[in-house]
mmCIF file of C-alpha atoms and ligand atoms in Angstrom:
data_model
loop_
_atom_site.group_PDB
_atom_site.id
_atom_site.type_symbol
_atom_site.label_atom_id
_atom_site.label_comp_id
_atom_site.label_asym_id
_atom_site.label_seq_id
_atom_site.Cartn_x
_atom_site.Cartn_y
_atom_site.Cartn_z
ATOM 1 C CA MET A 1 -9.646 22.077 15.699
ATOM 2 C CA ILE A 2 -7.634 20.697 12.677
ATOM 3 C CA VAL A 3 -3.839 21.053 12.956
ATOM 4 C CA GLN A 4 -2.457 20.325 9.390
ATOM 5 C CA ILE A 5 1.247 18.860 10.003
ATOM 6 C CA LYS A 6 4.120 19.171 7.743
ATOM 7 C CA LYS A 7 4.976 16.102 5.542
ATOM 8 C CA ASP A 8 8.460 15.709 7.171
ATOM 9 C CA ILE A 9 7.206 16.170 10.806
ATOM 10 C CA THR A 10 9.573 14.402 13.337
ATOM 11 C CA SER A 11 8.138 12.038 16.048
ATOM 12 C CA ASP A 12 9.356 14.554 18.825
ATOM 13 C CA GLU A 13 7.267 17.463 17.019
ATOM 14 C CA GLN A 14 4.228 15.319 16.804
ATOM 15 C CA GLN A 15 4.447 14.399 20.632
ATOM 16 C CA GLN A 16 4.929 18.050 21.428
ATOM 17 C CA ILE A 17 1.664 18.773 19.587
ATOM 18 C CA PHE A 18 -0.248 16.175 21.078
ATOM 19 C CA GLU A 19 0.960 17.194 24.475
ATOM 20 C CA VAL A 20 -0.132 21.060 23.845
ATOM 21 C CA ILE A 21 -3.619 20.008 22.469
ATOM 22 C CA SER A 22 -4.089 17.801 25.588
ATOM 23 C CA GLN A 23 -3.209 20.529 28.047
ATOM 24 C CA ALA A 24 -5.947 22.688 26.294
ATOM 25 C CA GLY A 25 -8.466 19.953 27.204
ATOM 26 C CA TYR A 26 -8.715 18.518 23.526
ATOM 27 C CA SER A 27 -8.209 14.835 22.683
ATOM 28 C CA PRO A 28 -5.691 14.640 19.824
ATOM 29 C CA LYS A 29 -6.043 11.968 17.020
ATOM 30 C CA LEU A 30 -3.350 11.588 14.247
ATOM 31 C CA ILE A 31 -4.962 11.255 10.667
ATOM 32 C CA LYS A 32 -2.931 10.576 7.594
ATOM 33 C CA THR A 33 -4.511 10.496 4.168
ATOM 34 C CA GLN A 34 -3.259 9.928 0.660
ATOM 35 C CA LEU A 35 -2.725 13.404 0.507
ATOM 36 C CA ALA A 36 -1.570 14.865 3.795
ATOM 37 C CA GLY A 37 -1.473 14.579 7.497
ATOM 38 C CA TYR A 38 -3.621 16.085 10.339
ATOM 39 C CA ILE A 39 -4.236 16.194 13.913
ATOM 40 C CA ILE A 40 -7.683 16.376 14.977
ATOM 41 C CA GLY A 41 -8.431 17.926 18.411
ATOM 42 C CA THR A 42 -11.853 17.079 19.840
ATOM 43 C CA GLY A 43 -13.223 18.983 22.887
ATOM 44 C CA THR A 44 -14.976 22.015 24.072
ATOM 45 C CA GLY A 45 -13.590 25.313 25.532
ATOM 46 C CA GLY A 46 -11.249 27.665 24.178
ATOM 47 C CA PHE A 47 -7.689 27.298 23.184
ATOM 48 C CA ASP A 48 -4.843 29.633 21.953
ATOM 49 C CA ILE A 49 -4.691 29.146 18.308
ATOM 50 C CA ARG A 50 -1.185 30.940 18.218
ATOM 51 C CA ARG A 51 0.198 28.723 20.604
ATOM 52 C CA ILE A 52 -0.192 25.609 18.687
ATOM 53 C CA GLY A 53 -0.018 27.298 15.339
ATOM 54 C CA SER A 54 3.617 28.312 16.158
ATOM 55 C CA LEU A 55 4.751 24.804 17.276
ATOM 56 C CA SER A 56 7.301 23.193 14.894
ATOM 57 C CA GLY A 57 5.875 20.690 12.542
ATOM 58 C CA VAL A 58 2.518 22.614 12.224
ATOM 59 C CA SER A 59 1.846 23.999 8.806
ATOM 60 C CA ASP A 60 -1.618 25.469 9.468
ATOM 61 C CA ILE A 61 -4.391 25.364 12.145
ATOM 62 C CA HIS A 62 -8.012 25.970 11.999
ATOM 63 C CA ARG A 63 -10.889 26.223 14.483
ATOM 64 C CA VAL A 64 -13.497 23.953 13.374
ATOM 65 C CA THR A 65 -16.804 23.693 15.446
ATOM 66 C CA ASP A 66 -18.572 21.271 13.175
ATOM 67 C CA ALA A 67 -19.354 17.840 14.261
ATOM 68 C CA PHE A 68 -17.582 16.613 10.990
ATOM 69 C CA LYS A 69 -14.339 18.158 10.445
ATOM 70 C CA LEU A 70 -12.070 17.295 7.437
ATOM 71 C CA VAL A 71 -14.853 17.442 5.208
ATOM 72 C CA SER A 72 -15.966 20.802 6.610
ATOM 73 C CA ARG A 73 -15.845 24.297 4.675
ATOM 74 C CA MET A 74 -14.518 25.760 8.002
ATOM 75 C CA TRP A 75 -11.060 24.797 7.086
ATOM 76 C CA LYS A 76 -10.993 24.220 3.444
ATOM 77 C CA VAL A 77 -12.674 26.970 1.636
ATOM 78 C CA LYS A 78 -11.898 25.992 -1.865
ATOM 79 C CA ASP A 79 -13.948 23.181 -3.653
ATOM 80 C CA THR A 80 -12.387 19.852 -3.694
ATOM 81 C CA ALA A 81 -11.688 18.343 -7.190
ATOM 82 C CA ILE A 82 -11.610 14.525 -7.238
ATOM 83 C CA ASP A 83 -8.989 13.413 -9.710
ATOM 84 C CA LEU A 84 -9.917 10.178 -11.731
ATOM 85 C CA GLY A 85 -7.019 10.168 -13.842
ATOM 86 C CA ASN A 86 -6.837 10.423 -17.908
ATOM 87 C CA GLY A 87 -7.655 13.943 -17.443
ATOM 88 C CA LEU A 88 -11.150 13.367 -15.886
ATOM 89 C CA SER A 89 -11.928 15.082 -12.541
ATOM 90 C CA ILE A 90 -15.290 15.592 -10.556
ATOM 91 C CA GLY A 91 -16.139 18.871 -8.605
ATOM 92 C CA ARG A 92 -14.744 22.478 -8.705
ATOM 93 C CA ASP A 93 -14.838 23.502 -12.400
ATOM 94 C CA ALA A 94 -16.272 20.356 -13.706
ATOM 95 C CA PHE A 95 -19.847 19.209 -14.539
ATOM 96 C CA THR A 96 -20.002 15.491 -14.636
ATOM 97 C CA ILE A 97 -22.715 13.162 -15.807
ATOM 98 C CA MET A 98 -22.553 9.487 -14.941
ATOM 99 C CA ALA A 99 -25.032 7.089 -16.515
ATOM 100 C CA GLY A 100 -25.636 3.454 -17.077
ATOM 101 C CA PRO A 101 -28.166 0.842 -15.900
ATOM 102 C CA CYS A 102 -29.521 0.097 -12.513
ATOM 103 C CA ALA A 103 -28.117 -3.268 -12.600
ATOM 104 C CA VAL A 104 -25.572 -4.773 -14.924
ATOM 105 C CA GLU A 105 -27.166 -7.496 -16.873
ATOM 106 C CA GLY A 106 -24.648 -8.951 -19.097
ATOM 107 C CA PRO A 107 -21.897 -7.902 -21.862
ATOM 108 C CA SER A 108 -24.384 -7.404 -24.664
ATOM 109 C CA GLN A 109 -26.095 -4.439 -22.415
ATOM 110 C CA THR A 110 -22.796 -3.161 -21.148
ATOM 111 C CA LEU A 111 -21.628 -2.806 -24.668
ATOM 112 C CA LYS A 112 -24.638 -1.075 -25.905
ATOM 113 C CA THR A 113 -24.084 1.415 -22.855
ATOM 114 C CA ALA A 114 -20.737 1.884 -23.482
ATOM 115 C CA ILE A 115 -21.346 2.981 -26.991
ATOM 116 C CA HIS A 116 -24.055 5.069 -25.984
ATOM 117 C CA LEU A 117 -21.825 6.955 -23.290
ATOM 118 C CA GLN A 118 -19.192 7.339 -25.926
ATOM 119 C CA ASP A 119 -21.104 8.779 -28.492
ATOM 120 C CA ASN A 120 -22.320 11.258 -26.160
ATOM 121 C CA GLY A 121 -19.027 12.273 -24.595
ATOM 122 C CA LEU A 122 -19.816 10.717 -21.219
ATOM 123 C CA ARG A 123 -17.020 8.983 -19.491
ATOM 124 C CA ILE A 124 -18.339 7.271 -16.311
ATOM 125 C CA MET A 125 -20.792 4.367 -16.264
ATOM 126 C CA ARG A 126 -22.945 3.474 -13.259
ATOM 127 C CA GLY A 127 -24.146 0.054 -12.815
ATOM 128 C CA GLY A 128 -24.689 -2.371 -9.796
ATOM 129 C CA VAL A 129 -23.328 -5.746 -9.608
ATOM 130 C CA PHE A 130 -24.204 -6.211 -6.152
ATOM 131 C CA LYS A 131 -27.736 -4.988 -5.758
ATOM 132 C CA PRO A 132 -29.540 -4.153 -2.492
ATOM 133 C CA ARG A 133 -32.862 -5.140 -3.275
ATOM 134 C CA SER A 134 -36.055 -4.918 -0.836
ATOM 135 C CA SER A 135 -37.077 -8.458 -1.789
ATOM 136 C CA PRO A 136 -34.563 -11.349 -1.762
ATOM 137 C CA TYR A 137 -36.507 -12.770 -4.644
ATOM 138 C CA SER A 138 -35.594 -9.805 -6.978
ATOM 139 C CA PHE A 139 -32.546 -9.824 -9.085
ATOM 140 C CA ARG A 140 -29.420 -9.283 -6.973
ATOM 141 C CA GLY A 141 -26.947 -8.500 -9.504
ATOM 142 C CA ALA A 142 -24.331 -10.167 -11.730
ATOM 143 C CA GLY A 143 -21.725 -10.103 -9.010
ATOM 144 C CA MET A 144 -17.951 -10.383 -9.546
ATOM 145 C CA GLU A 145 -18.149 -12.085 -12.901
ATOM 146 C CA GLY A 146 -20.646 -9.342 -14.118
ATOM 147 C CA LEU A 147 -18.168 -6.593 -12.861
ATOM 148 C CA LYS A 148 -15.175 -8.290 -14.624
ATOM 149 C CA GLU A 149 -17.052 -8.334 -17.991
ATOM 150 C CA MET A 150 -18.253 -4.606 -17.350
ATOM 151 C CA ALA A 151 -14.506 -3.755 -16.698
ATOM 152 C CA GLU A 152 -13.292 -5.370 -19.810
ATOM 153 C CA ILE A 153 -15.842 -3.563 -21.950
ATOM 154 C CA CYS A 154 -15.666 -0.289 -20.186
ATOM 155 C CA HIS A 155 -11.642 -0.386 -20.532
ATOM 156 C CA LYS A 156 -11.703 -0.799 -24.048
ATOM 157 C CA HIS A 157 -14.127 2.150 -24.566
ATOM 158 C CA GLU A 158 -12.052 4.365 -21.989
ATOM 159 C CA ILE A 159 -15.054 4.628 -19.675
ATOM 160 C CA LYS A 160 -14.685 4.574 -15.731
ATOM 161 C CA ILE A 161 -16.876 2.673 -13.624
ATOM 162 C CA VAL A 162 -18.908 3.756 -10.436
ATOM 163 C CA THR A 163 -20.462 0.604 -8.695
ATOM 164 C CA GLU A 164 -21.904 -0.147 -5.288
ATOM 165 C CA VAL A 165 -20.041 -2.138 -2.849
ATOM 166 C CA MET A 166 -22.283 -3.735 -0.311
ATOM 167 C CA GLU A 167 -19.825 -5.233 2.365
ATOM 168 C CA LEU A 168 -16.273 -5.148 3.519
ATOM 169 C CA SER A 169 -15.328 -8.481 1.777
ATOM 170 C CA GLN A 170 -16.259 -7.124 -1.563
ATOM 171 C CA ILE A 171 -13.702 -4.316 -1.472
ATOM 172 C CA ASP A 172 -10.441 -6.208 -2.267
ATOM 173 C CA GLN A 173 -12.114 -8.341 -5.001
ATOM 174 C CA MET A 174 -13.547 -5.281 -6.710
ATOM 175 C CA TYR A 175 -10.672 -2.988 -6.317
ATOM 176 C CA ASP A 176 -8.908 -3.854 -9.690
ATOM 177 C CA TYR A 177 -12.132 -3.282 -11.642
ATOM 178 C CA VAL A 178 -13.434 -0.212 -10.124
ATOM 179 C CA ASP A 179 -12.894 3.493 -10.356
ATOM 180 C CA ILE A 180 -15.314 4.779 -7.995
ATOM 181 C CA PHE A 181 -16.598 2.721 -5.075
ATOM 182 C CA GLN A 182 -20.507 3.679 -4.551
ATOM 183 C CA VAL A 183 -21.797 3.509 -0.984
ATOM 184 C CA GLY A 184 -25.636 2.975 -1.445
ATOM 185 C CA ALA A 185 -28.251 4.622 0.775
ATOM 186 C CA ARG A 186 -28.825 1.568 2.788
ATOM 187 C CA ASN A 187 -25.196 1.477 3.606
ATOM 188 C CA SER A 188 -24.859 5.266 4.310
ATOM 189 C CA GLN A 189 -24.279 4.435 8.073
ATOM 190 C CA ASN A 190 -22.478 1.333 7.662
ATOM 191 C CA PHE A 191 -19.513 2.604 9.870
ATOM 192 C CA ASN A 192 -17.309 -0.444 9.357
ATOM 193 C CA LEU A 193 -17.801 -0.242 5.701
ATOM 194 C CA LEU A 194 -17.018 3.537 5.779
ATOM 195 C CA ASP A 195 -13.886 2.763 7.862
ATOM 196 C CA ALA A 196 -12.601 0.249 5.476
ATOM 197 C CA LEU A 197 -13.140 2.605 2.370
ATOM 198 C CA GLY A 198 -11.145 5.072 4.368
ATOM 199 C CA LYS A 199 -8.165 2.577 3.807
ATOM 200 C CA VAL A 200 -8.893 2.363 0.009
ATOM 201 C CA ASP A 201 -6.907 4.899 -2.607
ATOM 202 C CA LYS A 202 -10.035 5.182 -4.833
ATOM 203 C CA PRO A 203 -12.802 7.593 -4.927
ATOM 204 C CA VAL A 204 -16.110 6.891 -3.029
ATOM 205 C CA LEU A 205 -19.471 8.047 -3.924
ATOM 206 C CA LEU A 206 -21.402 8.367 -0.820
ATOM 207 C CA LYS A 207 -25.037 8.460 -0.957
ATOM 208 C CA ARG A 208 -27.321 9.896 1.618
ATOM 209 C CA GLY A 209 -29.169 7.516 3.715
ATOM 210 C CA MET A 210 -33.154 7.118 3.204
ATOM 211 C CA SER A 211 -33.722 8.686 6.315
ATOM 212 C CA GLY A 212 -30.385 10.447 6.978
ATOM 213 C CA THR A 213 -29.947 13.961 7.749
ATOM 214 C CA ILE A 214 -27.410 16.262 6.073
ATOM 215 C CA ASP A 215 -25.156 16.293 9.143
ATOM 216 C CA GLU A 216 -25.171 12.624 9.190
ATOM 217 C CA LEU A 217 -24.234 12.392 5.490
ATOM 218 C CA LEU A 218 -21.322 14.625 6.441
ATOM 219 C CA GLN A 219 -20.249 12.550 9.487
ATOM 220 C CA SER A 220 -20.191 9.290 7.279
ATOM 221 C CA ALA A 221 -18.009 11.189 4.889
ATOM 222 C CA GLU A 222 -15.882 12.154 7.977
ATOM 223 C CA TYR A 223 -15.463 8.455 8.582
ATOM 224 C CA ILE A 224 -14.033 7.869 5.159
ATOM 225 C CA PHE A 225 -11.775 10.981 5.321
ATOM 226 C CA SER A 226 -10.550 10.348 8.910
ATOM 227 C CA GLY A 227 -9.898 6.886 7.698
ATOM 228 C CA GLY A 228 -7.359 8.031 5.196
ATOM 229 C CA ASN A 229 -9.423 8.756 1.933
ATOM 230 C CA GLU A 230 -9.834 12.280 0.897
ATOM 231 C CA LYS A 231 -11.575 11.297 -2.366
ATOM 232 C CA ILE A 232 -15.353 11.560 -1.417
ATOM 233 C CA ILE A 233 -18.340 12.532 -3.716
ATOM 234 C CA LEU A 234 -21.509 13.280 -1.845
ATOM 235 C CA CYS A 235 -24.593 12.136 -3.363
ATOM 236 C CA GLU A 236 -28.378 13.335 -2.817
ATOM 237 C CA ARG A 237 -30.455 10.481 -3.861
ATOM 238 C CA GLY A 238 -33.961 11.507 -2.146
ATOM 239 C CA ILE A 239 -35.200 10.781 1.234
ATOM 240 C CA ARG A 240 -38.078 8.915 2.678
ATOM 241 C CA THR A 241 -40.937 11.074 3.652
ATOM 242 C CA HIS A 242 -44.632 11.003 4.378
ATOM 243 C CA GLU A 243 -45.269 11.799 0.527
ATOM 244 C CA HIS A 244 -46.112 8.882 -1.539
ATOM 245 C CA ALA A 245 -46.841 10.408 -4.913
ATOM 246 C CA TYR A 246 -43.239 9.462 -5.921
ATOM 247 C CA ARG A 247 -40.611 6.797 -4.854
ATOM 248 C CA ASN A 248 -38.598 9.542 -2.665
ATOM 249 C CA THR A 249 -38.517 13.118 -1.971
ATOM 250 C CA LEU A 250 -35.540 14.499 -3.843
ATOM 251 C CA ASP A 251 -34.110 16.919 -1.355
ATOM 252 C CA LEU A 252 -32.684 19.604 -3.561
ATOM 253 C CA ASN A 253 -32.410 21.969 -0.758
ATOM 254 C CA ALA A 254 -29.613 19.561 0.477
ATOM 255 C CA VAL A 255 -27.331 20.589 -2.503
ATOM 256 C CA PRO A 256 -26.635 24.262 -1.586
ATOM 257 C CA ILE A 257 -26.633 23.546 2.018
ATOM 258 C CA LEU A 258 -24.061 20.637 1.436
ATOM 259 C CA LYS A 259 -22.030 22.990 -0.728
ATOM 260 C CA GLU A 260 -21.913 25.769 1.875
ATOM 261 C CA LYS A 261 -21.065 23.137 4.721
ATOM 262 C CA SER A 262 -18.469 21.044 2.841
ATOM 263 C CA HIS A 263 -15.773 21.442 0.103
ATOM 264 C CA LEU A 264 -16.388 18.077 -1.330
ATOM 265 C CA PRO A 265 -18.319 17.748 -4.792
ATOM 266 C CA VAL A 266 -22.008 17.205 -4.556
ATOM 267 C CA ILE A 267 -23.924 14.976 -7.154
ATOM 268 C CA VAL A 268 -27.479 14.209 -7.541
ATOM 269 C CA ASP A 269 -29.441 11.078 -8.419
ATOM 270 C CA PRO A 270 -32.593 12.240 -9.899
ATOM 271 C CA SER A 271 -33.456 8.636 -11.013
ATOM 272 C CA HIS A 272 -33.993 7.362 -7.548
ATOM 273 C CA GLY A 273 -34.744 10.713 -6.463
ATOM 274 C CA ILE A 274 -38.307 10.870 -7.938
ATOM 275 C CA GLY A 275 -38.560 7.132 -9.263
ATOM 276 C CA ILE A 276 -40.664 8.137 -12.282
ATOM 277 C CA ARG A 277 -39.159 8.216 -15.730
ATOM 278 C CA ARG A 278 -41.185 11.357 -17.221
ATOM 279 C CA PHE A 279 -39.984 13.377 -14.224
ATOM 280 C CA VAL A 280 -36.262 12.499 -14.243
ATOM 281 C CA GLU A 281 -35.301 15.314 -16.688
ATOM 282 C CA PRO A 282 -36.887 18.100 -15.004
ATOM 283 C CA MET A 283 -35.658 17.122 -11.535
ATOM 284 C CA ALA A 284 -32.227 16.627 -13.143
ATOM 285 C CA LEU A 285 -32.271 20.053 -14.464
ATOM 286 C CA ALA A 286 -33.493 21.485 -11.185
ATOM 287 C CA ALA A 287 -30.422 19.640 -9.591
ATOM 288 C CA VAL A 288 -28.029 21.515 -11.969
ATOM 289 C CA MET A 289 -29.783 24.904 -11.097
ATOM 290 C CA ALA A 290 -29.475 24.082 -7.407
ATOM 291 C CA GLY A 291 -25.567 24.175 -7.883
ATOM 292 C CA ALA A 292 -24.765 20.196 -8.234
ATOM 293 C CA ASP A 293 -21.502 19.226 -9.386
ATOM 294 C CA GLY A 294 -23.042 16.448 -11.551
ATOM 295 C CA ILE A 295 -25.710 14.073 -11.885
ATOM 296 C CA ILE A 296 -26.041 10.091 -12.077
ATOM 297 C CA LEU A 297 -28.644 8.679 -14.291
ATOM 298 C CA GLU A 298 -30.253 5.247 -14.836
ATOM 299 C CA VAL A 299 -30.461 4.642 -18.598
ATOM 300 C CA HIS A 300 -30.890 1.074 -20.589
ATOM 301 C CA HIS A 301 -31.193 0.506 -24.311
ATOM 302 C CA SER A 302 -34.614 -0.795 -23.583
ATOM 303 C CA PRO A 303 -36.046 0.428 -20.280
ATOM 304 C CA GLU A 304 -39.110 -1.746 -20.351
ATOM 305 C CA LYS A 305 -36.985 -4.941 -20.296
ATOM 306 C CA ALA A 306 -34.522 -3.690 -17.391
ATOM 307 C CA PHE A 307 -33.855 -6.361 -14.534
ATOM 308 C CA SER A 308 -34.516 -3.631 -12.206
ATOM 309 C CA ASP A 309 -35.962 -0.067 -11.778
ATOM 310 C CA GLY A 310 -37.068 0.141 -15.438
ATOM 311 C CA GLN A 311 -39.939 2.567 -14.214
ATOM 312 C CA GLN A 312 -37.295 5.217 -13.557
ATOM 313 C CA THR A 313 -34.728 4.518 -16.379
ATOM 314 C CA LEU A 314 -34.331 6.648 -19.374
ATOM 315 C CA SER A 315 -34.175 5.272 -22.805
ATOM 316 C CA PHE A 316 -30.974 6.195 -24.643
ATOM 317 C CA GLU A 317 -32.920 8.708 -26.763
ATOM 318 C CA GLU A 318 -34.538 10.361 -23.637
ATOM 319 C CA ALA A 319 -31.058 10.423 -22.008
ATOM 320 C CA LYS A 320 -29.170 11.990 -24.940
ATOM 321 C CA LYS A 321 -31.722 14.976 -24.690
ATOM 322 C CA LEU A 322 -31.142 15.206 -21.095
ATOM 323 C CA TYR A 323 -27.251 15.298 -21.538
ATOM 324 C CA LEU A 324 -27.589 18.263 -23.844
ATOM 325 C CA LYS A 325 -30.017 20.094 -21.616
ATOM 326 C CA ALA A 326 -27.969 19.410 -18.411
ATOM 327 C CA ASN A 327 -24.719 20.835 -19.984
ATOM 328 C CA GLN A 328 -26.532 23.634 -21.325
ATOM 329 C CA THR A 329 -27.987 24.460 -17.970
ATOM 330 C CA TYR A 330 -24.783 24.177 -16.366
ATOM 331 C CA GLN A 331 -23.288 26.626 -18.742
ATOM 332 C CA PHE A 332 -26.227 28.960 -18.477
ATOM 333 C CA LEU A 333 -25.835 29.069 -14.666
ATOM 334 C CA LYS A 334 -22.224 29.749 -15.064
ATOM 335 C CA ASN A 335 -22.881 32.641 -17.143
ATOM 336 C CA LEU A 336 -25.433 34.141 -15.227
HETATM 337 C C1 PEP B 1 -28.230 2.449 -7.019
HETATM 338 O O1 PEP B 1 -27.628 3.585 -7.234
HETATM 339 O O2 PEP B 1 -28.073 1.483 -7.746
HETATM 340 C C2 PEP B 1 -29.179 2.258 -5.560
HETATM 341 C C3 PEP B 1 -29.271 1.298 -5.237
HETATM 342 O O3 PEP B 1 -29.257 3.556 -5.226
HETATM 343 P P1 PEP B 1 -29.520 3.931 -3.589
HETATM 344 O O4 PEP B 1 -28.553 3.301 -2.907
HETATM 345 O O5 PEP B 1 -29.452 5.337 -3.679
HETATM 346 O O6 PEP B 1 -30.972 3.195 -3.371
HETATM 347 MN MN1 MN B 2 -31.720 1.432 -9.319
#
């Protein structure tokens, strides 16, 4: 169960709610986020919803049987919109395109990308400075210095930054330079990292693990939410299957399922999802048709020279065509 509590709840009222929940055989846990307060009751069996609902200090109560609760549609029917400030938000009535290189390579690349984004009306740049690479000999990112340079350029061009955080100790260092913390596929179930991001007052873009199920992704999101951070964006980026004709199997089935199960925005990463440049466009458009709230794309001024993932990275010209088509597809879907 989820009990939403009033902002001005007293400790006596809270104590009383805890007692009644415990008497019903449920374990109560208090959760405070940036936006609200909740008491989550976990357990099985029935309880009298009116008995708890009528206690003072309670503003609402919901029966939620999902393993994940606060991210579930079972209590919050309306789509969540994540406010990024400056009139920018993700989810609900917005369609968002984020684009940028796989890895941040240096100021000249960032500047070219910023101008490209601005010319095309995009307001969020992706780009990793801490790169999870399968081989330790591959380029592993420009680190904090790269992020600081990226932030300076993006700030001047009024572009927000989404970039991957790989470990706990990076959160504080990165905080001032990041608008959205990305949790990569490899860290999708790094529960310590998720806990720590629950304490952060900035949105988190949470990618699905390579072999993660939809429910596991939602439970990972629940870690962040129940840690105190409601600002979560889910990302389908392909899963590993027996199929080897492409890098990953982009599971677009996940989009409508996630949107039905959760009120959080869902975006799709077709670049990593298929891993082949010429097929990024059709899969991006398919993601829009599947109901995604946005897409995240790898783009580069010269993909052949990209330090990483060039094979799935669009040139600026290719990307420009896709932005137009994706926005048109979104409008088409809305008007159907
Ligand atoms: C990325 O987006 O830079 C990335 C490494 O993706 P993923 O975690 O989905 O592999
Ligand atoms: Mn990449």
